Amino acid sequence: MVLFGFISAITSRLTAYRNYRRTLQALSALDDRELSDLGIFRGRIEEIARGAAR
């Protein structure tokens, strides 16, 4: 049971990290006008990506 919990925790963290990287890359690829249309400032991209990883 301990091993299953360990594997589950690692899987969850890897999934969260992938979501973070995917969101960070997608938002970083947008220009300032596209970000503005979404109501996002470039300086908040990392914060938003961290939120997507939760």
Short mmCIF file of N, CA, C and O in Angstrom, two decimals:
data_model
loop_
_atom_site.label_atom_id
_atom_site.label_comp_id
_atom_site.label_asym_id
_atom_site.label_seq_id
_atom_site.Cartn_x
_atom_site.Cartn_y
_atom_site.Cartn_z
N MET A 1 0.81 -1.20 0.00
CA MET A 1 0.00 0.00 0.00
C MET A 1 0.85 1.26 0.00
O MET A 1 0.49 2.24 -0.60
N VAL A 2 1.96 1.24 0.70
CA VAL A 2 2.84 2.39 0.75
C VAL A 2 3.41 2.69 -0.63
O VAL A 2 3.49 3.84 -1.05
N LEU A 3 3.78 1.63 -1.34
CA LEU A 3 4.33 1.79 -2.68
C LEU A 3 3.30 2.40 -3.62
O LEU A 3 3.63 3.28 -4.41
N PHE A 4 2.06 1.97 -3.51
CA PHE A 4 1.00 2.53 -4.35
C PHE A 4 0.83 4.02 -4.07
O PHE A 4 0.68 4.82 -5.00
N GLY A 5 0.86 4.41 -2.81
CA GLY A 5 0.74 5.83 -2.45
C GLY A 5 1.90 6.64 -2.98
O GLY A 5 1.72 7.76 -3.46
N PHE A 6 3.08 6.07 -2.93
CA PHE A 6 4.28 6.74 -3.44
C PHE A 6 4.18 6.94 -4.95
O PHE A 6 4.43 8.03 -5.46
N ILE A 7 3.80 5.91 -5.66
CA ILE A 7 3.65 5.99 -7.12
C ILE A 7 2.55 6.97 -7.49
O ILE A 7 2.69 7.77 -8.42
N SER A 8 1.48 6.94 -6.76
CA SER A 8 0.36 7.86 -7.01
C SER A 8 0.79 9.31 -6.81
O SER A 8 0.44 10.19 -7.59
N ALA A 9 1.57 9.57 -5.76
CA ALA A 9 2.04 10.93 -5.48
C ALA A 9 2.97 11.42 -6.58
O ALA A 9 2.87 12.57 -7.04
N ILE A 10 3.86 10.56 -7.04
CA ILE A 10 4.78 10.94 -8.11
C ILE A 10 4.01 11.21 -9.40
O ILE A 10 4.28 12.19 -10.10
N THR A 11 3.05 10.35 -9.71
CA THR A 11 2.24 10.54 -10.91
C THR A 11 1.48 11.86 -10.85
O THR A 11 1.42 12.59 -11.85
N SER A 12 0.93 12.19 -9.71
CA SER A 12 0.20 13.45 -9.56
C SER A 12 1.12 14.65 -9.76
O SER A 12 0.75 15.63 -10.42
N ARG A 13 2.31 14.58 -9.20
CA ARG A 13 3.26 15.69 -9.35
C ARG A 13 3.74 15.85 -10.78
O ARG A 13 3.90 16.97 -11.27
N LEU A 14 3.97 14.74 -11.46
CA LEU A 14 4.37 14.82 -12.86
C LEU A 14 3.26 15.40 -13.74
O LEU A 14 3.52 16.21 -14.62
N THR A 15 2.03 15.00 -13.47
CA THR A 15 0.90 15.54 -14.21
C THR A 15 0.76 17.04 -13.96
O THR A 15 0.53 17.81 -14.90
N ALA A 16 0.91 17.45 -12.72
CA ALA A 16 0.82 18.87 -12.39
C ALA A 16 1.94 19.66 -13.08
O ALA A 16 1.70 20.74 -13.62
N TYR A 17 3.14 19.11 -13.09
CA TYR A 17 4.26 19.79 -13.75
C TYR A 17 4.02 19.91 -15.25
O TYR A 17 4.29 20.95 -15.83
N ARG A 18 3.51 18.85 -15.87
CA ARG A 18 3.19 18.91 -17.31
C ARG A 18 2.14 19.97 -17.59
O ARG A 18 2.24 20.70 -18.57
N ASN A 19 1.12 20.05 -16.74
CA ASN A 19 0.09 21.08 -16.92
C ASN A 19 0.68 22.48 -16.79
O ASN A 19 0.33 23.38 -17.54
N TYR A 20 1.57 22.64 -15.82
CA TYR A 20 2.24 23.92 -15.62
C TYR A 20 3.02 24.30 -16.87
O TYR A 20 2.89 25.41 -17.39
N ARG A 21 3.87 23.39 -17.37
CA ARG A 21 4.71 23.68 -18.54
C ARG A 21 3.86 23.94 -19.78
O ARG A 21 4.14 24.85 -20.55
N ARG A 22 2.81 23.15 -19.98
CA ARG A 22 1.94 23.32 -21.15
C ARG A 22 1.25 24.69 -21.12
O ARG A 22 1.21 25.40 -22.12
N THR A 23 0.73 25.06 -19.96
CA THR A 23 0.07 26.36 -19.82
C THR A 23 1.05 27.50 -19.99
O THR A 23 0.77 28.48 -20.69
N LEU A 24 2.22 27.38 -19.38
CA LEU A 24 3.25 28.41 -19.50
C LEU A 24 3.66 28.61 -20.96
O LEU A 24 3.75 29.74 -21.44
N GLN A 25 3.88 27.53 -21.68
CA GLN A 25 4.27 27.63 -23.07
C GLN A 25 3.17 28.23 -23.94
O GLN A 25 3.43 29.07 -24.80
N ALA A 26 1.94 27.79 -23.71
CA ALA A 26 0.82 28.29 -24.51
C ALA A 26 0.61 29.78 -24.30
O ALA A 26 0.43 30.53 -25.27
N LEU A 27 0.62 30.22 -23.05
CA LEU A 27 0.40 31.64 -22.78
C LEU A 27 1.59 32.49 -23.23
O LEU A 27 1.41 33.61 -23.70
N SER A 28 2.78 31.97 -23.08
CA SER A 28 3.97 32.72 -23.50
C SER A 28 4.01 32.91 -25.01
O SER A 28 4.62 33.86 -25.50
N ALA A 29 3.39 32.01 -25.75
CA ALA A 29 3.38 32.10 -27.20
C ALA A 29 2.43 33.18 -27.73
O ALA A 29 2.55 33.61 -28.87
N LEU A 30 1.52 33.64 -26.87
CA LEU A 30 0.56 34.66 -27.29
C LEU A 30 1.21 36.04 -27.27
O LEU A 30 2.08 36.31 -26.44
N ASP A 31 0.76 36.91 -28.16
CA ASP A 31 1.28 38.28 -28.14
C ASP A 31 0.47 39.09 -27.12
O ASP A 31 -0.52 38.62 -26.56
N ASP A 32 0.92 40.31 -26.86
CA ASP A 32 0.29 41.14 -25.82
C ASP A 32 -1.17 41.42 -26.11
O ASP A 32 -1.99 41.49 -25.18
N ARG A 33 -1.53 41.57 -27.35
CA ARG A 33 -2.93 41.85 -27.69
C ARG A 33 -3.81 40.64 -27.37
O ARG A 33 -4.90 40.78 -26.82
N GLU A 34 -3.34 39.46 -27.73
CA GLU A 34 -4.11 38.25 -27.44
C GLU A 34 -4.26 38.05 -25.94
O GLU A 34 -5.34 37.67 -25.45
N LEU A 35 -3.18 38.30 -25.20
CA LEU A 35 -3.26 38.19 -23.74
C LEU A 35 -4.25 39.20 -23.18
O LEU A 35 -5.04 38.88 -22.29
N SER A 36 -4.22 40.41 -23.72
CA SER A 36 -5.14 41.45 -23.27
C SER A 36 -6.59 41.04 -23.53
O SER A 36 -7.46 41.28 -22.69
N ASP A 37 -6.84 40.42 -24.67
CA ASP A 37 -8.19 39.95 -24.98
C ASP A 37 -8.67 38.93 -23.95
O ASP A 37 -9.87 38.83 -23.68
N LEU A 38 -7.73 38.18 -23.39
CA LEU A 38 -8.06 37.19 -22.36
C LEU A 38 -8.07 37.79 -20.96
O LEU A 38 -8.41 37.10 -19.99
N GLY A 39 -7.66 39.05 -20.85
CA GLY A 39 -7.61 39.71 -19.55
C GLY A 39 -6.39 39.30 -18.74
O GLY A 39 -6.43 39.30 -17.50
N ILE A 40 -5.32 38.94 -19.43
CA ILE A 40 -4.10 38.48 -18.76
C ILE A 40 -2.96 39.43 -19.07
O ILE A 40 -2.77 39.83 -20.21
N PHE A 41 -2.20 39.79 -18.04
CA PHE A 41 -1.00 40.58 -18.22
C PHE A 41 0.19 39.62 -18.29
O PHE A 41 0.22 38.62 -17.58
N ARG A 42 1.17 39.93 -19.11
CA ARG A 42 2.32 39.05 -19.31
C ARG A 42 3.00 38.70 -17.98
O ARG A 42 3.46 37.58 -17.79
N GLY A 43 3.03 39.63 -17.06
CA GLY A 43 3.68 39.38 -15.78
C GLY A 43 2.97 38.37 -14.90
O GLY A 43 3.52 37.92 -13.91
N ARG A 44 1.74 38.01 -15.26
CA ARG A 44 0.98 37.05 -14.44
C ARG A 44 0.96 35.64 -15.04
O ARG A 44 0.33 34.75 -14.49
N ILE A 45 1.68 35.43 -16.15
CA ILE A 45 1.64 34.14 -16.82
C ILE A 45 2.09 33.01 -15.89
O ILE A 45 1.44 31.97 -15.79
N GLU A 46 3.20 33.20 -15.18
CA GLU A 46 3.68 32.14 -14.29
C GLU A 46 2.66 31.84 -13.18
O GLU A 46 2.44 30.68 -12.85
N GLU A 47 2.06 32.87 -12.64
CA GLU A 47 1.06 32.68 -11.59
C GLU A 47 -0.12 31.88 -12.12
O GLU A 47 -0.61 30.96 -11.44
N ILE A 48 -0.57 32.20 -13.30
CA ILE A 48 -1.69 31.48 -13.90
C ILE A 48 -1.30 30.04 -14.20
O ILE A 48 -2.09 29.10 -13.96
N ALA A 49 -0.09 29.83 -14.68
CA ALA A 49 0.38 28.47 -14.97
C ALA A 49 0.47 27.64 -13.68
O ALA A 49 0.11 26.46 -13.68
N ARG A 50 0.93 28.26 -12.60
CA ARG A 50 0.97 27.54 -11.32
C ARG A 50 -0.43 27.16 -10.87
O ARG A 50 -0.66 26.07 -10.34
N GLY A 51 -1.39 28.05 -11.08
CA GLY A 51 -2.77 27.75 -10.73
C GLY A 51 -3.34 26.61 -11.56
O GLY A 51 -4.12 25.80 -11.06
N ALA A 52 -2.95 26.52 -12.82
CA ALA A 52 -3.41 25.44 -13.68
C ALA A 52 -2.83 24.10 -13.26
O ALA A 52 -3.42 23.06 -13.54
N ALA A 53 -1.71 24.13 -12.58
CA ALA A 53 -1.05 22.90 -12.16
C ALA A 53 -1.66 22.31 -10.89
O ALA A 53 -1.35 21.18 -10.53
N ARG A 54 -2.50 23.01 -10.25
CA ARG A 54 -3.11 22.50 -9.00
C ARG A 54 -4.18 21.51 -9.27
O ARG A 54 -4.85 21.37 -10.14
#
